[in-house]
Amino acid sequence: MTAYPMHPGARPRPAAPPPTLVVVAHGSRDPRALATALRLLERVRALRPGLPVHLGHIELNAPLLPDTLDELAASGAGSAVLVPLLFGRGHHVTRDIPDAAAEAPLPTRVADPLGAHPLLVDALHARLTEAGWQPPRDAEERRRGAVVLAAAGSRAPASRADTERIAALLAARIGVPVVPAYASAAAPTVPEAVRALAARGRTRVAVASCFTAPGRFAAECADAAPGTVSDPLGTHPAMARLLLHRYDQALRTAAPVTGPAALATA
């Protein structure tokens, strides 16, 4: 094909903006959760200047995800990638978010949840260290040491399997057993996990909070902790990098969804 030079008076066409990153948070009645999500979005924007980044909630907080998608379509956004600010493949990830994508007025892709990833382990390990947890200094401390990974919980087996994989990655990082425990919908609870570990001689137990922000579940698990307990992962830099990783991954691998609402506005 012959390449013709651009006319001297012609201007190059501006590059199309990238698909909008929509971070999908659960929502919480605790006002600190929304504040944390907004600060996390600022970290994402700082890492990827020029990328449009918006927030949508599944419930309890504005903006709700459908409202965010409606506003993006009205503003002329070409497409969006929905990245769950959630850890596992529970009902919200497998049903609620795909349903919203299917009804969206613009083409969307749905990314994987945060899941078992080294960046997530970076954040968990850092929060534990900030809380005062120290690696075992000798064989005796290693024999008595353990960590309980406190998560929200889900009835979905796939979600529990994701939490177990996160626990396994964290255990490989810190060198002591890590046992998942849940705030709701699954067993064991944090106190049950602590008692089971004590029965095995694991009495030097810390709790790693696998929550994105402060809220009822995080507070209940912290109250049940026997000693050291880490803060929610919140705005740790690794969380922002992981959101961008899931966004990039979805652009490479996820097929865009064009629902009836998007077709009607095309």
XYZ file of N, CA and C in Angstrom:
798
model
N 0.851 -1.178 0.000
C 0.000 0.000 0.000
C 0.896 1.239 0.000
N 0.567 2.217 -0.875
C 1.356 3.435 -0.955
C 0.984 4.378 0.173
N 1.982 4.913 0.855
C 1.743 5.864 1.939
C 1.891 7.268 1.380
N 0.842 8.054 1.436
C 0.862 9.416 0.928
C 1.173 10.384 2.058
N 1.965 11.411 1.769
C 2.286 12.376 2.828
C 1.055 13.177 3.232
N 1.029 13.610 4.487
C -0.079 14.403 4.983
C -0.046 15.775 4.327
N -1.229 16.273 3.966
C -1.335 17.610 3.387
C -0.730 18.624 4.360
N 0.012 19.601 3.866
C 0.676 20.544 4.782
C -0.270 21.242 5.750
N -1.501 21.481 5.357
C -2.431 22.173 6.246
C -3.239 21.256 7.137
N -3.065 19.945 6.964
C -3.875 19.000 7.731
C -3.301 18.823 9.130
N -4.172 18.610 10.054
C -3.759 18.348 11.434
C -3.929 16.870 11.746
N -2.988 16.271 12.464
C -3.156 14.849 12.816
C -4.377 14.666 13.707
N -5.066 13.574 13.486
C -6.243 13.280 14.295
C -5.799 12.948 15.722
N -6.453 13.522 16.723
C -6.060 13.214 18.109
C -6.323 11.748 18.426
N -5.463 11.185 19.254
C -5.638 9.785 19.641
C -6.907 9.630 20.473
N -7.596 8.534 20.247
C -8.812 8.274 21.022
C -8.441 8.059 22.489
N -9.248 8.594 23.403
C -8.937 8.384 24.828
C -9.051 6.905 25.186
N -8.287 6.454 26.168
C -8.366 5.040 26.558
C -9.713 4.742 27.206
N -10.122 3.485 27.233
C -11.360 3.134 27.954
C -11.287 3.590 29.406
N -12.393 4.045 29.909
C -12.454 4.530 31.285
C -12.319 3.377 32.264
N -11.511 3.562 33.277
C -11.415 2.604 34.377
C -12.490 2.952 35.402
N -13.408 2.039 35.628
C -14.435 2.210 36.654
C -14.121 1.233 37.789
N -13.710 1.775 38.916
C -13.462 0.957 40.093
C -14.811 0.690 40.758
N -15.131 -0.589 40.936
C -16.435 -0.977 41.478
C -16.253 -1.399 42.932
N -16.681 -0.538 43.846
C -16.598 -0.822 45.276
C -17.927 -1.385 45.761
N -17.875 -2.067 46.893
C -19.113 -2.632 47.437
C -20.038 -1.543 47.940
N -19.514 -0.634 48.736
C -20.332 0.357 49.423
C -20.459 0.013 50.891
N -20.580 1.042 51.731
C -20.623 0.831 53.169
C -21.328 2.003 53.825
N -21.955 1.723 54.970
C -22.546 2.811 55.756
C -21.490 3.589 56.534
N -20.303 3.040 56.636
C -19.212 3.723 57.322
C -18.643 4.783 56.374
N -18.700 6.063 56.741
C -18.222 7.103 55.830
C -16.742 6.985 55.484
N -15.976 6.283 56.325
C -14.550 6.126 56.030
C -14.315 5.270 54.790
N -15.284 4.405 54.456
C -15.110 3.542 53.290
C -15.107 4.367 52.002
N -16.051 5.287 51.858
C -16.089 6.132 50.671
C -14.850 7.012 50.599
N -14.452 7.593 51.721
C -13.264 8.441 51.730
C -12.024 7.650 51.311
N -11.940 6.408 51.776
C -10.801 5.561 51.412
C -10.806 5.256 49.921
N -11.970 4.919 49.373
C -12.059 4.620 47.943
C -11.651 5.822 47.102
N -12.067 6.995 47.497
C -11.718 8.198 46.730
C -10.217 8.458 46.775
N -9.598 8.240 47.930
C -8.147 8.425 48.010
C -7.414 7.373 47.171
N -7.949 6.157 47.144
C -7.337 5.115 46.320
C -7.417 5.489 44.844
N -8.536 6.049 44.406
C -8.652 6.481 43.010
C -7.634 7.561 42.680
N -7.357 8.441 43.631
C -6.339 9.461 43.392
C -4.971 8.820 43.189
N -4.672 7.767 43.917
C -3.405 7.054 43.709
C -3.349 6.444 42.310
N -4.469 5.886 41.870
C -4.505 5.293 40.527
C -4.265 6.372 39.472
N -4.907 7.509 39.617
C -4.733 8.597 38.644
C -3.285 9.087 38.622
N -2.663 9.129 39.790
C -1.271 9.576 39.847
C -0.342 8.599 39.123
N -0.662 7.311 39.192
C 0.158 6.306 38.518
C -0.056 6.299 37.008
N -1.252 6.677 36.547
C -1.575 6.608 35.113
C -2.228 7.930 34.685
N -1.442 9.013 34.601
C -2.022 10.285 34.164
C -2.648 10.150 32.773
N -3.783 10.768 32.588
C -4.467 10.697 31.314
C -5.502 9.596 31.226
N -5.480 8.667 32.172
C -6.486 7.606 32.180
C -7.717 8.094 32.947
N -8.890 8.095 32.321
C -10.090 8.473 33.077
C -10.420 7.394 34.111
N -10.584 7.809 35.360
C -10.837 6.879 36.459
C -12.072 7.352 37.213
N -13.053 6.452 37.344
C -14.304 6.785 38.029
C -14.643 5.693 39.032
N -15.603 6.007 39.895
C -16.025 5.103 40.965
C -17.497 4.780 40.802
N -17.841 3.521 41.037
C -19.234 3.097 41.091
C -19.405 2.095 42.215
N -20.548 2.158 42.911
C -20.803 1.255 44.031
C -21.888 0.246 43.681
N -21.793 -0.911 44.303
C -22.834 -1.925 44.141
C -24.059 -1.565 44.964
N -23.830 -1.028 46.159
C -24.952 -0.631 47.012
C -24.451 0.353 48.074
N -25.381 0.966 48.767
C -25.168 1.760 49.979
C -24.543 3.137 49.774
N -23.761 3.342 48.728
C -23.120 4.634 48.507
C -23.377 5.126 47.089
N -23.414 6.436 46.941
C -23.415 7.057 45.623
C -21.968 7.386 45.234
N -21.674 7.318 43.928
C -22.587 6.930 42.868
C -22.723 5.413 42.767
N -23.939 4.953 42.501
C -24.123 3.545 42.197
C -23.564 3.252 40.808
N -23.178 2.010 40.587
C -22.528 1.647 39.326
C -23.370 2.003 38.101
N -24.674 1.689 38.053
C -25.449 2.070 36.860
C -25.449 3.581 36.613
N -25.471 4.371 37.684
C -25.445 5.827 37.520
C -24.118 6.285 36.938
N -23.016 5.692 37.399
C -21.706 6.036 36.846
C -21.656 5.723 35.359
N -22.169 4.563 34.967
C -22.141 4.175 33.550
C -23.035 5.079 32.719
N -24.183 5.467 33.252
C -25.065 6.400 32.535
C -24.362 7.739 32.317
N -23.690 8.228 33.352
C -23.003 9.519 33.236
C -21.846 9.444 32.242
N -21.138 8.320 32.227
C -20.047 8.172 31.264
C -20.581 8.187 29.837
N -21.668 7.461 29.605
C -22.251 7.445 28.263
C -22.725 8.836 27.859
N -23.350 9.556 28.784
C -23.845 10.897 28.480
C -22.709 11.868 28.177
N -21.535 11.617 28.773
C -20.394 12.509 28.552
C -19.623 12.168 27.286
N -20.003 11.086 26.610
C -19.344 10.713 25.373
C -18.217 9.723 25.515
N -18.070 9.107 26.683
C -17.028 8.087 26.848
C -17.276 6.936 25.885
N -16.203 6.450 25.295
C -16.373 5.407 24.294
C -16.632 4.041 24.869
N -15.954 3.693 25.955
C -16.111 2.382 26.567
C -15.542 2.442 27.974
N -15.752 1.369 28.723
C -15.296 1.328 30.112
C -14.832 -0.081 30.467
N -13.945 -0.140 31.455
C -13.511 -1.404 32.040
C -13.896 -1.370 33.514
N -14.697 -2.331 33.942
C -15.164 -2.398 35.316
C -14.209 -3.287 36.110
N -13.528 -2.698 37.091
C -12.550 -3.441 37.894
C -13.089 -3.556 39.314
N -13.457 -4.767 39.751
C -14.008 -4.913 41.112
C -12.968 -4.620 42.184
N -13.332 -3.782 43.124
C -12.514 -3.568 44.322
C -12.945 -4.610 45.355
N -12.865 -5.855 44.924
C -13.316 -7.008 45.695
C -12.277 -8.109 45.514
N -12.228 -9.029 46.469
C -11.126 -9.980 46.481
C -11.419 -11.312 45.803
N -12.677 -11.730 45.768
C -12.972 -13.057 45.268
C -14.200 -13.098 44.383
N -14.459 -14.284 43.856
C -15.540 -14.479 42.888
C -16.852 -14.829 43.590
N -17.326 -13.879 44.386
C -18.625 -14.024 45.022
C -19.735 -13.524 44.124
N -20.944 -13.415 44.701
C -22.127 -13.060 43.916
C -21.983 -11.704 43.234
N -21.382 -10.752 43.910
C -21.247 -9.427 43.305
C -20.392 -9.484 42.039
N -19.333 -10.293 42.070
C -18.434 -10.387 40.924
C -19.022 -11.239 39.809
N -19.706 -12.312 40.160
C -20.203 -13.227 39.130
C -21.577 -12.845 38.583
N -22.343 -12.040 39.343
C -23.689 -11.699 38.889
C -23.931 -10.193 38.803
N -23.760 -9.478 39.908
C -24.167 -8.072 39.946
C -23.391 -7.211 38.950
N -22.074 -7.352 38.932
C -21.279 -6.511 38.033
C -21.496 -6.896 36.567
N -21.479 -8.197 36.194
C -21.800 -8.531 34.805
C -23.200 -8.097 34.385
N -24.174 -8.169 35.299
C -25.520 -7.708 34.960
C -25.523 -6.209 34.662
N -24.789 -5.438 35.460
C -24.697 -4.000 35.204
C -24.013 -3.731 33.868
N -22.978 -4.518 33.553
C -22.296 -4.353 32.271
C -23.242 -4.648 31.108
N -24.073 -5.680 31.269
C -24.986 -6.061 30.199
C -26.057 -5.010 29.944
N -26.365 -4.198 30.953
C -27.384 -3.155 30.802
C -26.778 -1.778 30.579
N -25.475 -1.690 30.474
C -24.823 -0.388 30.385
C -25.088 0.274 29.038
N -25.129 1.606 29.007
C -25.359 2.322 27.749
C -24.076 2.574 26.955
N -23.015 1.868 27.271
C -21.777 1.948 26.506
C -21.083 0.598 26.605
N -20.240 0.245 25.636
C -19.538 -1.046 25.712
C -18.640 -1.108 26.944
N -18.621 -2.266 27.576
C -17.832 -2.440 28.784
C -17.092 -3.768 28.744
N -16.020 -3.821 29.488
C -15.341 -5.062 29.816
C -15.377 -5.226 31.336
N -15.419 -6.473 31.797
C -15.413 -6.751 33.232
C -14.100 -7.442 33.574
N -13.334 -6.830 34.461
C -12.041 -7.375 34.874
C -12.217 -8.397 35.986
N -11.171 -9.145 36.232
C -11.154 -10.070 37.360
C -11.119 -9.286 38.672
N -11.596 -9.902 39.764
C -11.410 -9.271 41.078
C -9.934 -9.229 41.452
N -9.620 -8.581 42.545
C -8.226 -8.419 42.952
C -7.538 -9.764 43.120
N -8.185 -10.689 43.827
C -7.749 -12.073 43.875
C -6.361 -12.305 44.435
N -5.895 -13.528 44.254
C -4.585 -13.954 44.752
C -3.513 -13.451 43.798
N -2.808 -12.424 44.215
C -1.783 -11.819 43.366
C -0.655 -11.318 44.259
N 0.587 -11.371 43.787
C 1.698 -10.890 44.613
C 1.544 -9.445 45.082
N 0.912 -8.587 44.298
C 0.711 -7.210 44.736
C -0.210 -7.146 45.954
N -1.226 -7.997 45.976
C -2.097 -8.040 47.140
C -1.329 -8.536 48.363
N -0.468 -9.515 48.167
C 0.360 -10.011 49.275
C 1.315 -8.927 49.757
N 1.818 -8.109 48.832
C 2.659 -6.974 49.241
C 1.901 -6.083 50.228
N 0.653 -5.772 49.902
C -0.141 -4.891 50.767
C -0.446 -5.554 52.102
N -0.826 -6.822 52.087
C -1.121 -7.531 53.332
C 0.108 -7.595 54.233
N 1.241 -7.937 53.640
C 2.476 -8.048 54.415
C 2.862 -6.689 55.004
N 2.742 -5.636 54.202
C 3.100 -4.307 54.688
C 2.205 -3.877 55.843
N 0.909 -4.122 55.734
C -0.009 -3.729 56.819
C 0.287 -4.525 58.094
N 0.614 -5.805 57.959
C 0.988 -6.588 59.135
C 2.230 -6.010 59.807
N 3.219 -5.665 58.995
C 4.460 -5.115 59.537
C 4.203 -3.779 60.228
N 3.370 -2.942 59.615
C 3.022 -1.663 60.226
C 2.335 -1.851 61.581
N 1.583 -2.946 61.721
C 0.868 -3.206 62.978
C 1.771 -3.758 64.066
N 3.004 -4.078 63.719
C 3.945 -4.574 64.713
C 4.294 -6.041 64.583
N 3.714 -6.736 63.594
C 4.052 -8.149 63.416
C 5.512 -8.265 62.968
N 6.202 -9.259 63.527
C 7.579 -9.522 63.152
C 7.731 -10.982 62.779
N 8.579 -11.279 61.821
C 8.789 -12.687 61.458
C 9.407 -13.446 62.617
N 9.166 -14.754 62.687
C 9.733 -15.550 63.787
C 11.259 -15.494 63.779
N 11.825 -15.325 64.985
C 13.271 -15.182 65.100
C 13.982 -16.520 65.225
N 13.246 -17.563 65.604
C 13.879 -18.856 65.779
C 12.830 -19.945 65.560
N 13.255 -21.192 65.682
C 12.371 -22.320 65.409
C 11.186 -22.357 66.372
N 11.415 -21.965 67.623
C 10.335 -21.993 68.604
C 9.249 -20.973 68.243
N 9.637 -19.771 67.881
C 8.640 -18.781 67.474
C 7.933 -19.208 66.191
N 8.652 -19.858 65.298
C 8.029 -20.345 64.064
C 7.004 -21.431 64.384
N 7.306 -22.272 65.372
C 6.380 -23.343 65.735
C 5.112 -22.782 66.357
N 5.236 -21.674 67.095
C 4.070 -21.094 67.758
C 3.350 -20.041 66.920
N 3.952 -19.610 65.808
C 3.408 -18.491 65.050
C 2.373 -18.895 64.019
N 1.449 -17.988 63.748
C 0.450 -18.170 62.703
C -0.230 -16.829 62.460
N -0.929 -16.738 61.345
C -1.710 -15.554 60.994
C -3.091 -16.001 60.565
N -4.098 -15.268 61.004
C -5.465 -15.461 60.534
C -5.751 -14.390 59.486
N -6.151 -14.819 58.300
C -6.522 -13.893 57.227
C -8.020 -13.629 57.332
N -8.394 -12.446 57.801
C -9.797 -12.110 58.020
C -10.383 -11.496 56.751
N -11.441 -12.128 56.232
C -12.090 -11.666 55.003
C -13.594 -11.555 55.237
N -14.268 -10.923 54.285
C -15.706 -10.678 54.459
C -16.505 -11.971 54.475
N -16.209 -12.882 53.558
C -16.932 -14.148 53.494
C -17.967 -14.159 52.397
N -18.275 -15.352 51.901
C -19.250 -15.532 50.838
C -19.718 -16.982 50.859
N -20.946 -17.190 50.401
C -21.436 -18.567 50.262
C -20.889 -19.237 49.001
N -20.298 -18.472 48.107
C -19.820 -19.022 46.840
C -18.522 -19.800 47.060
N -18.486 -21.080 46.672
C -17.247 -21.852 46.838
C -16.055 -21.213 46.132
N -16.280 -20.596 44.973
C -15.168 -19.985 44.243
C -14.562 -18.835 45.028
N -15.397 -18.087 45.733
C -14.882 -16.981 46.543
C -14.039 -17.502 47.697
N -14.512 -18.560 48.366
C -13.723 -19.124 49.460
C -12.408 -19.700 48.939
N -12.440 -20.295 47.748
C -11.205 -20.813 47.156
C -10.225 -19.679 46.864
N -10.735 -18.530 46.430
C -9.864 -17.379 46.194
C -9.210 -16.916 47.491
N -9.987 -16.877 48.582
C -9.424 -16.470 49.872
C -8.361 -17.459 50.328
N -8.601 -18.731 50.103
C -7.612 -19.744 50.482
C -6.320 -19.577 49.686
N -6.440 -19.205 48.415
C -5.239 -18.978 47.610
C -4.479 -17.741 48.097
N -5.207 -16.700 48.485
C -4.542 -15.528 49.053
C -3.789 -15.920 50.322
N -4.430 -16.716 51.172
C -3.788 -17.164 52.406
C -2.530 -17.967 52.106
N -2.587 -18.817 51.093
C -1.420 -19.635 50.749
C -0.266 -18.760 50.262
N -0.569 -17.740 49.457
C 0.489 -16.841 48.989
C 1.102 -16.061 50.148
N 0.257 -15.614 51.076
C 0.784 -14.872 52.221
C 1.632 -15.780 53.103
N 1.205 -17.021 53.301
C 1.984 -17.962 54.101
C 3.361 -18.194 53.488
N 3.406 -18.314 52.158
C 4.696 -18.503 51.495
C 5.592 -17.293 51.683
N 4.983 -16.107 51.796
C 5.769 -14.884 51.965
C 6.334 -14.768 53.387
N 5.524 -15.098 54.392
C 5.928 -14.782 55.768
C 6.460 -15.982 56.535
N 6.290 -17.190 56.019
C 6.933 -18.341 56.627
C 6.230 -18.977 57.806
N 4.949 -18.621 58.035
C 4.149 -19.286 59.069
C 2.783 -19.601 58.465
N 2.031 -20.532 59.054
C 0.712 -20.856 58.505
C -0.219 -19.641 58.507
N -1.040 -19.542 57.470
C -2.064 -18.501 57.372
C -3.405 -19.190 57.145
N -4.346 -18.950 58.051
C -5.642 -19.610 58.034
C -6.722 -18.598 57.682
N -7.532 -18.856 56.641
C -8.621 -17.927 56.335
C -9.705 -17.979 57.413
N -10.313 -16.832 57.667
C -11.475 -16.741 58.552
C -12.390 -15.665 57.984
N -13.660 -15.695 58.395
C -14.650 -14.893 57.697
C -15.549 -14.141 58.678
N -15.977 -12.964 58.232
C -16.879 -12.151 59.042
C -18.329 -12.575 58.877
N -18.675 -13.224 57.767
C -20.064 -13.642 57.530
C -20.094 -14.719 56.453
N -21.182 -15.454 56.428
C -21.539 -16.366 55.322
C -20.629 -17.575 55.149
N -19.575 -17.681 55.923
C -18.669 -18.824 55.789
C -17.966 -19.045 57.125
N -17.385 -20.210 57.266
C -16.661 -20.572 58.486
C -15.231 -20.950 58.110
N -14.302 -20.782 59.082
C -14.504 -20.383 60.475
C -14.548 -18.871 60.640
N -15.055 -18.414 61.782
C -14.918 -17.022 62.171
C -13.502 -16.792 62.703
N -13.166 -15.535 62.945
C -11.840 -15.245 63.498
C -11.639 -15.926 64.854
N -12.586 -15.823 65.809
C -12.364 -16.523 67.084
C -12.228 -18.036 66.917
N -13.017 -18.623 66.025
C -12.916 -20.072 65.793
C -11.549 -20.436 65.227
N -11.040 -19.634 64.302
C -9.733 -19.909 63.726
C -8.632 -19.775 64.778
N -8.750 -18.760 65.634
C -7.749 -18.571 66.687
C -7.748 -19.749 67.648
N -8.951 -20.209 68.041
C -9.026 -21.361 68.957
C -8.456 -22.621 68.320
N -8.743 -22.837 67.038
C -8.218 -24.026 66.364
C -6.693 -23.977 66.289
N -6.144 -22.805 66.045
C -4.689 -22.676 66.010
C -4.083 -22.908 67.391
N -4.734 -22.374 68.435
C -4.232 -22.574 69.796
C -4.218 -24.049 70.166
N -5.224 -24.781 69.697
C -5.273 -26.215 69.989
C -4.108 -26.960 69.341
N -3.522 -26.368 68.311
C -2.367 -26.968 67.645
C -1.051 -26.389 68.156
N -1.122 -25.588 69.221
C 0.079 -24.999 69.789
C 0.500 -23.697 69.143
N -0.350 -23.162 68.252
C -0.034 -21.902 67.577
C -0.650 -20.762 68.399
N 0.120 -20.246 69.329
C -0.398 -19.243 70.254
C 0.104 -17.833 69.945
N 1.041 -17.705 69.042
C 1.547 -16.383 68.630
C 0.831 -16.011 67.329
N -0.405 -15.505 67.473
C -1.298 -15.337 66.319
C -1.571 -13.862 66.070
N -1.426 -13.445 64.827
C -1.816 -12.111 64.373
C -2.959 -12.242 63.380
N -3.689 -11.158 63.186
C -4.806 -11.140 62.236
C -4.480 -10.153 61.127
N -4.509 -10.638 59.891
C -4.310 -9.798 58.707
C -5.675 -9.445 58.137
N -5.981 -8.171 58.066
C -7.291 -7.706 57.595
C -7.309 -7.648 56.075
N -8.080 -8.546 55.466
C -8.230 -8.550 54.006
C -9.517 -7.797 53.654
N -9.503 -6.509 53.980
C -10.622 -5.616 53.695
C -10.073 -4.385 52.991
N -10.870 -3.803 52.120
C -10.391 -2.639 51.384
C -10.477 -1.369 52.205
N -11.376 -1.322 53.193
C -11.598 -0.072 53.927
C -12.198 -0.377 55.283
N -12.153 0.576 56.199
C -12.836 0.384 57.480
C -14.332 0.183 57.283
N -14.923 -0.579 58.182
C -16.347 -0.860 58.129
C -16.711 -1.863 59.202
N -17.963 -2.308 59.181
C -18.440 -3.183 60.251
C -17.675 -4.497 60.292
N -17.508 -5.147 59.138
C -16.824 -6.437 59.139
C -15.377 -6.296 59.607
N -14.678 -5.277 59.124
C -13.293 -5.080 59.542
C -13.212 -4.824 61.040
N -14.148 -4.038 61.563
C -14.135 -3.738 62.996
C -14.431 -4.980 63.830
N -15.393 -5.784 63.403
C -15.726 -6.989 64.157
C -14.551 -7.961 64.188
N -13.874 -8.117 63.070
C -12.724 -9.019 63.035
C -11.579 -8.482 63.881
N -11.381 -7.167 63.864
C -10.326 -6.580 64.685
C -10.630 -6.759 66.165
N -11.905 -6.604 66.550
C -12.282 -6.773 67.954
C -12.060 -8.206 68.427
N -12.142 -9.154 67.488
C -11.970 -10.567 67.848
C -10.515 -11.013 67.837
N -9.626 -10.137 67.409
C -8.219 -10.512 67.320
C -7.606 -10.626 68.712
N -6.772 -11.640 68.951
C -6.177 -11.814 70.276
C -5.011 -10.875 70.547
N -4.441 -10.294 69.515
C -3.272 -9.437 69.699
C -3.101 -8.530 68.503
N -2.015 -8.717 67.788
C -1.708 -7.876 66.633
C -2.762 -8.033 65.550
N -3.262 -6.914 65.045
C -4.222 -6.926 63.942
C -3.876 -5.778 63.014
N -3.855 -6.053 61.723
C -3.470 -5.031 60.757
C -4.673 -4.187 60.342
N -4.385 -3.016 59.818
C -5.426 -2.147 59.278
C -5.898 -2.672 57.926
N -7.093 -2.251 57.477
C -7.514 -2.566 56.109
C -6.499 -2.065 55.087
N -6.547 -2.641 53.905
C -5.517 -2.386 52.898
C -5.620 -0.986 52.310
N -6.825 -0.468 52.200
C -7.048 0.929 51.871
C -6.260 1.455 50.699
N -5.450 2.463 50.964
C -4.744 3.181 49.912
C -3.294 2.737 49.766
N -2.964 1.553 50.216
C -1.592 1.077 50.024
C -1.242 1.141 48.537
N -0.037 1.593 48.188
C 0.315 1.736 46.767
C 0.134 0.471 45.945
N 0.347 -0.690 46.540
C 0.184 -1.929 45.795
C -1.261 -2.141 45.355
N -2.218 -1.610 46.120
C -3.619 -1.736 45.726
C -3.898 -0.956 44.440
N -3.347 0.249 44.329
C -3.522 1.032 43.111
C -2.876 0.326 41.920
N -1.701 -0.233 42.123
C -1.028 -0.947 41.030
C -1.807 -2.185 40.623
N -2.431 -2.851 41.598
C -3.196 -4.049 41.273
C -4.459 -3.695 40.480
N -5.118 -2.606 40.824
C -6.279 -2.167 40.037
C -5.881 -1.911 38.585
N -4.744 -1.251 38.377
C -4.286 -0.996 37.011
C -3.888 -2.291 36.304
N -3.309 -3.224 37.040
C -2.969 -4.524 36.441
C -4.226 -5.232 35.955
N -5.277 -5.243 36.763
C -6.521 -5.902 36.344
C -7.149 -5.168 35.159
N -7.055 -3.850 35.134
C -7.544 -3.067 33.989
C -6.801 -3.473 32.713
N -5.479 -3.472 32.761
C -4.685 -3.830 31.582
C -4.964 -5.265 31.148
N -5.088 -6.145 32.101
C -5.367 -7.548 31.808
C -6.705 -7.691 31.084
N -7.719 -6.961 31.547
C -9.038 -7.045 30.912
C -8.989 -6.517 29.487
N -8.230 -5.470 29.237
C -8.113 -4.951 27.873
C -7.506 -5.992 26.939
N -6.619 -6.821 27.471
C -5.969 -7.842 26.640
C -6.844 -9.067 26.444
N -7.631 -9.421 27.445
C -8.252 -10.753 27.433
C -9.770 -10.769 27.477
N -10.418 -9.708 27.964
C -11.877 -9.748 28.137
C -12.568 -9.179 26.910
N -13.557 -9.893 26.441
C -14.352 -9.411 25.310
C -15.275 -8.294 25.769
N -15.420 -7.235 24.946
C -16.347 -6.174 25.342
C -17.793 -6.649 25.306
N -18.564 -6.133 26.261
C -20.001 -6.438 26.348
C -20.751 -5.226 25.819
N -21.601 -5.456 24.831
C -22.430 -4.388 24.296
C -23.874 -4.765 24.525
N -24.459 -4.230 25.564
C -25.819 -4.579 25.936
C -26.847 -3.802 25.140
N -28.109 -4.086 25.359
C -29.181 -3.417 24.602
C -29.183 -1.913 24.799
N -28.798 -1.457 25.987
C -28.786 -0.014 26.213
C -27.716 0.663 25.366
N -26.553 0.002 25.246
C -25.482 0.562 24.416
C -25.879 0.535 22.942
N -26.513 -0.528 22.492
C -26.946 -0.604 21.104
C -27.983 0.459 20.794
N -28.857 0.734 21.755
C -29.904 1.718 21.525
C -29.355 3.118 21.381
N -28.191 3.392 21.993
C -27.610 4.729 21.911
C -26.553 4.840 20.830
N -26.249 3.718 20.175
C -25.197 3.740 19.140
C -25.655 4.485 17.903
